[in-house]
Short mmCIF file of C-alpha atoms and ligand atoms in Angstrom, two decimals:
data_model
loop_
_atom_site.label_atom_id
_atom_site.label_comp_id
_atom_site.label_asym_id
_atom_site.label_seq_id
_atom_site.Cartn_x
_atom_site.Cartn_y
_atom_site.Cartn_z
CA UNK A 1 102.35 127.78 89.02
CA UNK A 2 102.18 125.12 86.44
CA UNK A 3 105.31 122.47 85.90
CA UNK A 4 106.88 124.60 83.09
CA UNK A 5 106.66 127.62 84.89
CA UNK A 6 108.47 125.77 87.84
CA UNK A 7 110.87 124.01 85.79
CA UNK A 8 112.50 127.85 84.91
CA UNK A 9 112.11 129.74 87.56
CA UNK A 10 112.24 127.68 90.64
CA UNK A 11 115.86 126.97 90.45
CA UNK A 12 116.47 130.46 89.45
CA UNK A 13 117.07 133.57 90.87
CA UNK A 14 118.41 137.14 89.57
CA UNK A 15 121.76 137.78 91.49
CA UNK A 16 121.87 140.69 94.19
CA UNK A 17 124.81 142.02 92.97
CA UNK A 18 125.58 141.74 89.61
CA UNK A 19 122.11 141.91 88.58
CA UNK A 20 122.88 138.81 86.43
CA UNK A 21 119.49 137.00 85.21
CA UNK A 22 120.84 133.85 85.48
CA UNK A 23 122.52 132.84 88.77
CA UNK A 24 126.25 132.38 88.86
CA UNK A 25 127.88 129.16 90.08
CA UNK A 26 129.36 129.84 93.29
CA UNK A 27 132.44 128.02 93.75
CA UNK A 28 133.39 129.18 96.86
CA UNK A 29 133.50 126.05 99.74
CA UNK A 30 133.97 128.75 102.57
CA UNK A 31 131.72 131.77 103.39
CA UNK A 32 132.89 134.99 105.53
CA UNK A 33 131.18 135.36 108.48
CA UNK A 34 129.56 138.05 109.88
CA UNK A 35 131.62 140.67 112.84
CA UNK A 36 129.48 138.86 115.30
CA UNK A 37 130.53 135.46 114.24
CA UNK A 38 127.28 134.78 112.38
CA UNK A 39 126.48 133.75 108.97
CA UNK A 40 123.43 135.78 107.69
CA UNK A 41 123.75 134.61 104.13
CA UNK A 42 122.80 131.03 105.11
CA UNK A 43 125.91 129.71 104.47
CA UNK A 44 129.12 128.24 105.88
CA UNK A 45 130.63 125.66 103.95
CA UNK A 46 130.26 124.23 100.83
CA UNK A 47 128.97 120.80 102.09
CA UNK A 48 126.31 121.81 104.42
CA UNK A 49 124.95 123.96 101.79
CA UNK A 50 125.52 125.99 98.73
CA UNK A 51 123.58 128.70 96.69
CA UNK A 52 123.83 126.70 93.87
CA UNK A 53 122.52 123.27 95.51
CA UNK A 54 119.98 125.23 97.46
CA UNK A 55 118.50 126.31 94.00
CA UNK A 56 118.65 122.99 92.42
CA UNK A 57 117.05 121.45 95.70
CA UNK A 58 114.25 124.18 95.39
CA UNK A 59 113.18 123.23 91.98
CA UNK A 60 113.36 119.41 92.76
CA UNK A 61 110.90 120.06 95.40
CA UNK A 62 108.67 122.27 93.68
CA UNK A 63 108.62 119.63 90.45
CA UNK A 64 107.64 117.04 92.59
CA UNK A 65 104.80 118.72 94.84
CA UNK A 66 107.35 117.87 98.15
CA UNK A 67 108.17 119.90 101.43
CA UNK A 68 112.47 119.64 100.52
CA UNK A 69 114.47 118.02 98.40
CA UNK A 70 118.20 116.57 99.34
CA UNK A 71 120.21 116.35 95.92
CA UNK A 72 123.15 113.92 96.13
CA UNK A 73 126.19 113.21 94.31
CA UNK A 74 124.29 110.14 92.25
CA UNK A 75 121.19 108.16 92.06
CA UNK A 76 122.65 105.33 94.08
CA UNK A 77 124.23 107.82 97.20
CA UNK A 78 120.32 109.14 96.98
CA UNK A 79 119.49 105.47 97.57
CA UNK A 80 122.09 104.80 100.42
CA UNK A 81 121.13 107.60 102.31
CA UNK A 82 117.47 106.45 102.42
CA UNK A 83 118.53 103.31 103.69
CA UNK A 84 121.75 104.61 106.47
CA UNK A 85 118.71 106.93 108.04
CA UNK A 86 117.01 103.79 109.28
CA UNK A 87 117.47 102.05 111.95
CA UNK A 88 119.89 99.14 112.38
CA UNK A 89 117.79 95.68 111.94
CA UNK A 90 114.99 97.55 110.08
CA UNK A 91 113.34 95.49 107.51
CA UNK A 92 112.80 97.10 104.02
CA UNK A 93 110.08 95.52 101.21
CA UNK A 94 111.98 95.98 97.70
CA UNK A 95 110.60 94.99 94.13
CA UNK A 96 111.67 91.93 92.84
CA UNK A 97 113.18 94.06 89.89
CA UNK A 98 114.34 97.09 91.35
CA UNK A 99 117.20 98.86 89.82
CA UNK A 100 120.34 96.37 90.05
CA UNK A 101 122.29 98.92 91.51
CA UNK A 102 120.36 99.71 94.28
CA UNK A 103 119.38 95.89 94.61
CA UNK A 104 123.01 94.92 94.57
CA UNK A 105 123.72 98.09 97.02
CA UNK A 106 121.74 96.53 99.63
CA UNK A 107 123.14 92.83 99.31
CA UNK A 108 126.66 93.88 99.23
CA UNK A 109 126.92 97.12 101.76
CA UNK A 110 123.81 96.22 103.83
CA UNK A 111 123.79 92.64 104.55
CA UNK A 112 123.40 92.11 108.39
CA UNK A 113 122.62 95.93 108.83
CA UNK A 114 119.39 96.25 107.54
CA UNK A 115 117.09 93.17 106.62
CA UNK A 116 115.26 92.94 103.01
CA UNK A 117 112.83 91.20 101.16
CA UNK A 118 112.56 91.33 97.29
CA UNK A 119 109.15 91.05 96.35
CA UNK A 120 106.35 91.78 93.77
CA UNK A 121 105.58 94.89 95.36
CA UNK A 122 102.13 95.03 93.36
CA UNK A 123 101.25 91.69 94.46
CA UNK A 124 98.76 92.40 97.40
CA UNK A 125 98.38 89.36 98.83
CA UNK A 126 102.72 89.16 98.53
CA UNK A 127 102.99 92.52 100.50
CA UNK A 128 100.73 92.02 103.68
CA UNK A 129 102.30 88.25 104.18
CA UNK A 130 106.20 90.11 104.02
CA UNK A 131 105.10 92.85 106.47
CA UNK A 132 106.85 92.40 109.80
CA UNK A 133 106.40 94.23 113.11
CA UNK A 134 110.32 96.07 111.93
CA UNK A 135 109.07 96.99 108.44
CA UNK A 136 110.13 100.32 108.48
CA UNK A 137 110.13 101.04 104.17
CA UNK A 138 107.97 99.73 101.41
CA UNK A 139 110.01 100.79 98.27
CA UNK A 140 108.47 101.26 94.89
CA UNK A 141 109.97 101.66 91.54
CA UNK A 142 107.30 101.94 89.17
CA UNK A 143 107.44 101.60 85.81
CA UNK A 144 109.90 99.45 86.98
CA UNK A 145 113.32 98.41 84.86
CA UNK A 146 113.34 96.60 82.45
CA UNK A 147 110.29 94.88 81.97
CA UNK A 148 108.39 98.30 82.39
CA UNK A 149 106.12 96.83 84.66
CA UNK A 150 103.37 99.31 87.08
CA UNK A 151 102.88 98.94 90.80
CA UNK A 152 99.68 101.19 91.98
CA UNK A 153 100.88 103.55 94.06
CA UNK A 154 97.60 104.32 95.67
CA UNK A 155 96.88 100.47 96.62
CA UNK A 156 100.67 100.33 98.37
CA UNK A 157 100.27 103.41 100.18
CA UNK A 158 97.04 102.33 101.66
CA UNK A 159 98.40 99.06 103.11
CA UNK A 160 101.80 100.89 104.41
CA UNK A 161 99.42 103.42 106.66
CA UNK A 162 97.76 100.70 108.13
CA UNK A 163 101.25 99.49 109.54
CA UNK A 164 102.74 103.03 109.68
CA UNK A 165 105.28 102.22 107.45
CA UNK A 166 106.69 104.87 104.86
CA UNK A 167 106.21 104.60 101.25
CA UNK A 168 109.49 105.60 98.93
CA UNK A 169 109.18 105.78 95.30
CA UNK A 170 112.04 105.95 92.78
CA UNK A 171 110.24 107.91 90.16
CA UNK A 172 113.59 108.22 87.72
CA UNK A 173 111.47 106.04 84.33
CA UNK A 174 108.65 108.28 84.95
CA UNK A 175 109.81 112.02 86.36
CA UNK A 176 107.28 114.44 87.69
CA UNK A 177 106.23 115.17 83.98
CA UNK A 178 104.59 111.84 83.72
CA UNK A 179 104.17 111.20 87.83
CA UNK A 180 104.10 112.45 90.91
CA UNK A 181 104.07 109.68 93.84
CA UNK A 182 103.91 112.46 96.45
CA UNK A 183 100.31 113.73 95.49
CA UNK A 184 99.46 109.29 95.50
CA UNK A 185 100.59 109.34 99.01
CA UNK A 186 104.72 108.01 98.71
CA UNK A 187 106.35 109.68 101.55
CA UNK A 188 109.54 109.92 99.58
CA UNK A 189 110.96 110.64 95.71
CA UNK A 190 113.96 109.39 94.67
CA UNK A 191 115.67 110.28 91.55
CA UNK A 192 118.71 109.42 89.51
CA UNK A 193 119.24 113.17 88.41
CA UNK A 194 121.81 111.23 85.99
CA UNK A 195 118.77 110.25 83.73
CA UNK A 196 116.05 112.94 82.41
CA UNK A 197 116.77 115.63 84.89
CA UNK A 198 120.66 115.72 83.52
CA UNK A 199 118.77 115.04 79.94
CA UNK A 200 122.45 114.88 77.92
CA UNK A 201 124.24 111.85 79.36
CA UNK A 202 126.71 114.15 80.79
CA UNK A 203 126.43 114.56 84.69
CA UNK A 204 125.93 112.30 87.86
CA UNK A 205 123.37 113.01 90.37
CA UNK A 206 120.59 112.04 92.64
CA UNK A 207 117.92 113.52 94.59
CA UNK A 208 115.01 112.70 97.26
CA UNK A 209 112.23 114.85 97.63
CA UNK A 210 110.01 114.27 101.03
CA UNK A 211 106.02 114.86 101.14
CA UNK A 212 107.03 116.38 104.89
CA UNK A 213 109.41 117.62 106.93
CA UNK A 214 109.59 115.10 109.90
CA UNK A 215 112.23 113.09 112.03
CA UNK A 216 113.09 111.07 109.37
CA UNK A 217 113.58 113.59 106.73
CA UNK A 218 116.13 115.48 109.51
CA UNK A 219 117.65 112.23 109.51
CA UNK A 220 117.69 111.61 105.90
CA UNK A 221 119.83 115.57 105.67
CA UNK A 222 122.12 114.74 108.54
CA UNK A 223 123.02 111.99 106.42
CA UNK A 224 123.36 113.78 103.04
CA UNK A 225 125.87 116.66 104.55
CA UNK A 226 127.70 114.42 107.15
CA UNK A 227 128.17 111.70 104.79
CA UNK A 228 128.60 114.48 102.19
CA UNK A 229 127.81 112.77 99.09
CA UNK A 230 126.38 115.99 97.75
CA UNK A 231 127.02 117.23 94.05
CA UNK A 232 129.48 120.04 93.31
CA UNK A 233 128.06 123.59 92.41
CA UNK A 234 129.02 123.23 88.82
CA UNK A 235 126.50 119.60 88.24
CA UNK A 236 124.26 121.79 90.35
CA UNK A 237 124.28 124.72 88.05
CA UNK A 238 123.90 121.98 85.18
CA UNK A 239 120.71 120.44 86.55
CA UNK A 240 119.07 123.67 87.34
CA UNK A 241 119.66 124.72 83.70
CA UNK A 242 118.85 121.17 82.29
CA UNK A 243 115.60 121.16 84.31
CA UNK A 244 114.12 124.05 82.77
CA UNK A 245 113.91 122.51 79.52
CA UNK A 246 112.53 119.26 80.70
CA UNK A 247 109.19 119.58 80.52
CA UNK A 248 109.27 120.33 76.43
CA UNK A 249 112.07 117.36 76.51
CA UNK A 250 109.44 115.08 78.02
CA UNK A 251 107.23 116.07 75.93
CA UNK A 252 109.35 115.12 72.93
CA UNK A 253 110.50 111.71 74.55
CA UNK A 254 106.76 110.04 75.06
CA UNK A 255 105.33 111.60 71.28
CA UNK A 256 108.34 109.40 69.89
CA UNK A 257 108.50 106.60 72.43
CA UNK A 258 104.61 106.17 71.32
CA UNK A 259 105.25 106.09 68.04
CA UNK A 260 107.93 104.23 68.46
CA UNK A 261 106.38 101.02 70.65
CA UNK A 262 103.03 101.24 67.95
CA UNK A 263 105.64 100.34 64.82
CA UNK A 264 107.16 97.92 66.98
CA UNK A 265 104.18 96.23 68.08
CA UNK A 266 103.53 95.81 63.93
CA UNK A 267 106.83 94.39 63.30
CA UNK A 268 106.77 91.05 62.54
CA UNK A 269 110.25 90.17 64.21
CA UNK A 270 109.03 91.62 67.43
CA UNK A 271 107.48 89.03 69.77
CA UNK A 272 106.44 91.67 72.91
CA UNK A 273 106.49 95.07 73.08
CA UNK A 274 106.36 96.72 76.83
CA UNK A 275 105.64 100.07 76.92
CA UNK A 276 102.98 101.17 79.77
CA UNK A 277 101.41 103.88 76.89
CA UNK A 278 100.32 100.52 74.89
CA UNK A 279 96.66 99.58 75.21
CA UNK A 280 98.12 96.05 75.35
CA UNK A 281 100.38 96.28 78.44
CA UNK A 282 98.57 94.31 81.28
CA UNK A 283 98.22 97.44 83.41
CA UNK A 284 97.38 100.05 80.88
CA UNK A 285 94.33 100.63 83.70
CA UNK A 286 96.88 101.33 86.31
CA UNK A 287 98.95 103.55 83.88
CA UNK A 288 95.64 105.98 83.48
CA UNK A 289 94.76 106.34 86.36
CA UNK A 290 98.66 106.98 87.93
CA UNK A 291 100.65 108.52 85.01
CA UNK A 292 99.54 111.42 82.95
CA UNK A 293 101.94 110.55 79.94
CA UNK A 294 103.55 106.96 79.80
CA UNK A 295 107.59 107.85 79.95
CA UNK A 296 109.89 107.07 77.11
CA UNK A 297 111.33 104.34 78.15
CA UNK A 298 110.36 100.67 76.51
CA UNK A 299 111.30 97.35 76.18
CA UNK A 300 111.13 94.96 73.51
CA UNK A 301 111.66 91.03 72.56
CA UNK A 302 113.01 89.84 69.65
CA UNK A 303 111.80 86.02 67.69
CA UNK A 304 114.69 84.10 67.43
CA UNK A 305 116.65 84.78 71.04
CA UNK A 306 119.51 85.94 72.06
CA UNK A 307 121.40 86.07 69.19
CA UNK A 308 119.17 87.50 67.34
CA UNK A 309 119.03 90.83 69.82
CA UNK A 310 122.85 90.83 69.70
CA UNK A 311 122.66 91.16 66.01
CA UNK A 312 119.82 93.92 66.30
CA UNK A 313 121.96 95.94 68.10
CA UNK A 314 125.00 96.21 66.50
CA UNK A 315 123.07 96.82 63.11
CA UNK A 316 121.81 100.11 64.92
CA UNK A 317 123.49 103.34 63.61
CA UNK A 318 121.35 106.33 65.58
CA UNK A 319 120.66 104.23 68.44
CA UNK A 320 123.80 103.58 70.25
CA UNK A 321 124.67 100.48 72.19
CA UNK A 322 124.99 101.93 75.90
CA UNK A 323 123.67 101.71 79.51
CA UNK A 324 121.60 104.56 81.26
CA UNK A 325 118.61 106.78 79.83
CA UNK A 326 116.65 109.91 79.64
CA UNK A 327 119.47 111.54 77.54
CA UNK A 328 118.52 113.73 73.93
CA UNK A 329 120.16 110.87 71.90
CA UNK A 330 118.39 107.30 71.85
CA UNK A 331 120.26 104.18 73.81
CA UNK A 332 119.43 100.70 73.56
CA UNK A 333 120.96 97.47 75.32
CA UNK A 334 120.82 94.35 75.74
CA UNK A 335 120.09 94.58 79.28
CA UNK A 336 120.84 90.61 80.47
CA UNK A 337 124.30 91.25 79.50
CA UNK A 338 124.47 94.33 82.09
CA UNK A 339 122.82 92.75 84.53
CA UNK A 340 125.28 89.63 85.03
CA UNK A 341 124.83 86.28 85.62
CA UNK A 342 121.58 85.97 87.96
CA UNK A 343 119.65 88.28 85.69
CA UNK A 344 115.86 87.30 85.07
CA UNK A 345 115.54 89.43 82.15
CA UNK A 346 114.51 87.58 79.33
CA UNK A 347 118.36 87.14 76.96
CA UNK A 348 116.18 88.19 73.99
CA UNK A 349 115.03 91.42 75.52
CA UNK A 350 116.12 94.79 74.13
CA UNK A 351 115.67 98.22 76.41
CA UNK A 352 115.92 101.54 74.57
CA UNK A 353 116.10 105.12 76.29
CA UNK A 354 113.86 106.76 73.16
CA UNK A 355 115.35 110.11 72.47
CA UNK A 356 114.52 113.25 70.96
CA UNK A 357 115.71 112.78 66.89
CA UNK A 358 113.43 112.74 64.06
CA UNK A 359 111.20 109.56 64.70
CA UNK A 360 111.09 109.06 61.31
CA UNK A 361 114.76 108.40 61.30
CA UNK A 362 114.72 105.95 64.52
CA UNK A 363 111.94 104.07 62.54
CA UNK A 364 114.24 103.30 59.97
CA UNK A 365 117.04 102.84 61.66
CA UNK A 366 115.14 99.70 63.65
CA UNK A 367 113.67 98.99 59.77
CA UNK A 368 117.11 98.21 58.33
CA UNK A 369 118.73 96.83 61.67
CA UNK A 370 115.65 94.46 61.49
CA UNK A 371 115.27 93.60 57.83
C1 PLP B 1 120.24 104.97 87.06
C2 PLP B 1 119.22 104.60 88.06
C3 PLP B 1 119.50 104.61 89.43
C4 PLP B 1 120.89 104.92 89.97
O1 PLP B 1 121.30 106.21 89.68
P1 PLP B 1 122.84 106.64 89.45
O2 PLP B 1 122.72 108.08 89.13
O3 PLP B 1 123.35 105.79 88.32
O4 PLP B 1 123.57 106.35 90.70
C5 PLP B 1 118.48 104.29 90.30
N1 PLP B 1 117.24 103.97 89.86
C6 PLP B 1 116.95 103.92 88.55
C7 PLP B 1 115.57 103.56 88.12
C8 PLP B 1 117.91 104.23 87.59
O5 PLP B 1 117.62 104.18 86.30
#
């Protein structure tokens, strides 16, 4: 089946009893077991698995070519769980600019449990000099945040199986529309479900999708239902119906993110415009022959610094000043303020989440903010 064909019917199913075409939320955290003490429906209790989560977990799997898919409670509990299935003292390679969450995650929570290097991940020479005898995890987030930067997937998976180390790619800026690290090689997806699977800026959730079922992905589910960070049947019933419309969404997010980074490569108040569907990014090579549409999501720096961003974005009026992505409506921020103190992003750089309005309206919103 093709992706939009997935995307409708893969978290879908007609209900047995009611005959209702689109499956009801089951809200129940108990289930009755059989006379013989069994449960031959599958279920038990709500956190080791629900009809609703099993569907959503389905889909996820199916959108990203995987075995299984674990959906979690957010992006970041996605995240931990990948890293409290490893081994104590394992050593994990990280981007230099992976998602500050995560990044802060691991300093705070993971300090003298785990051991981490933050690295360009792309860089080949930079990888095989950080690989130690306990690197268990090579972590990719690619195009990375904010500076929208590529790491091949292909070249990363190649040196991780000549240590036997596993690959995991947090493919949230790019979903399976645009990516799929699975068919490169990654071992694991991870997802922010908050972002374009959600689509409307209104629900939390995460998700990890494995190429194979294998120790490690037992270990990775003991986690998710033990530790029970799992999302309620209600977000789950959200996702499954947001997902089926997010092919067409993605669809509508790159046609005006491209149009979007070409007038802002024009504008002469723009100094750099990062967007990997640019022929000008450094990587546009890598971007072929990885992605098969660029994402929406872009970055952009402003002549005249800091101040001049700030005043950018409070001239907006359709773009609203505001953290996160992959929602209908378009965000921007100025993402060294979010980021804290011991941010490298550049203070004049501005990140927008490129929605699905008219982009002839967006265009002149940025027009008069800029003028
Ligand atoms: C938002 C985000 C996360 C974290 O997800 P939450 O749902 O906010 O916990 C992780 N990675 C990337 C790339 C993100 O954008």
């Amino acid at each position: 089946m093709k992706i939009e064909t997935i995307a409708i019917h893969a978290g879908n199913h007609t209900d047995a009893s009611s005959k209702a075409v689109v499956q009801p939320i089951v809200m129940s955290t108990t289930f009755e077991r059989d006379e013989d003490g069994g449960f031959s429906s599958g279920y038990q209790y709500s956190r080791s698995a629900n009809p609703n989560r099993a569907s959503l977990e389905n889909v996820l799997a199916q959108l990203e070519g995987g075995a299984e898919a674990a959906a979690f409670s957010s992006g970041n509990a996605a995240g931990m769980s990948v890293f409290q299935s490893l081994e104590p003292g394992t050593h994990i390679i990280c981007p230099d600019d992976m998602y500050h969450g995560l990044r802060n995650q691991l300093k705070t929570l993971f300090e003298g449990i785990l051991e981490f290097d933050f690295i360009d991940v792309n860089d080949e020479d930079a990888l095989n000099a950080h690989i130690k005898p306990n690197t268990g995890v090579i972590w990719i987030e690619t195009p990375s945040n904010p500076l929208l930067k590529i790491t091949d997937i292909k070249k990363v998976v190649a040196i991780a199986r000549g240590y036997n180390i596993k690959v995991v790619c947090d493919n949230t800026f790019a979903t399976p529309l645009c990516q799929q690290p699975l068919a490169l090689g990654a071992d694991v997806v991870m997802h922010s479900s908050t972002k374009y699977f959600g689509g409307h800026s209104d629900l939390m959730g995460g998700a990890l999708i494995t190429a194979q079922k294998n120790q490690w992905w037992e270990k990775i589910q003991n986690v998710q239902t033990m530790g029970g960070a799992v999302p309620s049947p209600m977000d789950c019933y959200y996702l499954v119906r947001s997902i089926k419309t997010l092919p067409y969404r993605m669809r509508g997010h790159v046609q005006n993110a491209l149009l979007l980074a070409q007038y802002l490569e024009k504008h002469p108040r723009v100094e750099r415009v990062m967007y990997p569907g640019l022929p000008s990014h450094p990587q546009f090579d890598i971007v072929n022959a990885q992605m098969s549409r660029p994402g929406a999501m872009m970055s952009f720096t402003l002549k005249g610094g800091e101040e001049e961003a700030k005043k950018v974005v409070n001239a907006l009026n359709i773009f609203t000043q505001a953290t996160s992505l992959g929602g209908v409506e378009s965000l921007v921020e100025h993402r060294a303020s979010v980021e804290g103190p011991d941010t490298k992003t550049p203070f004049n750089l501005l990140r927008v989440s490129v929605g699905l309005e008219h982009i002839d309206d967006l265009i002149a919103d940025l027009e008069q903010a800029m003028a």
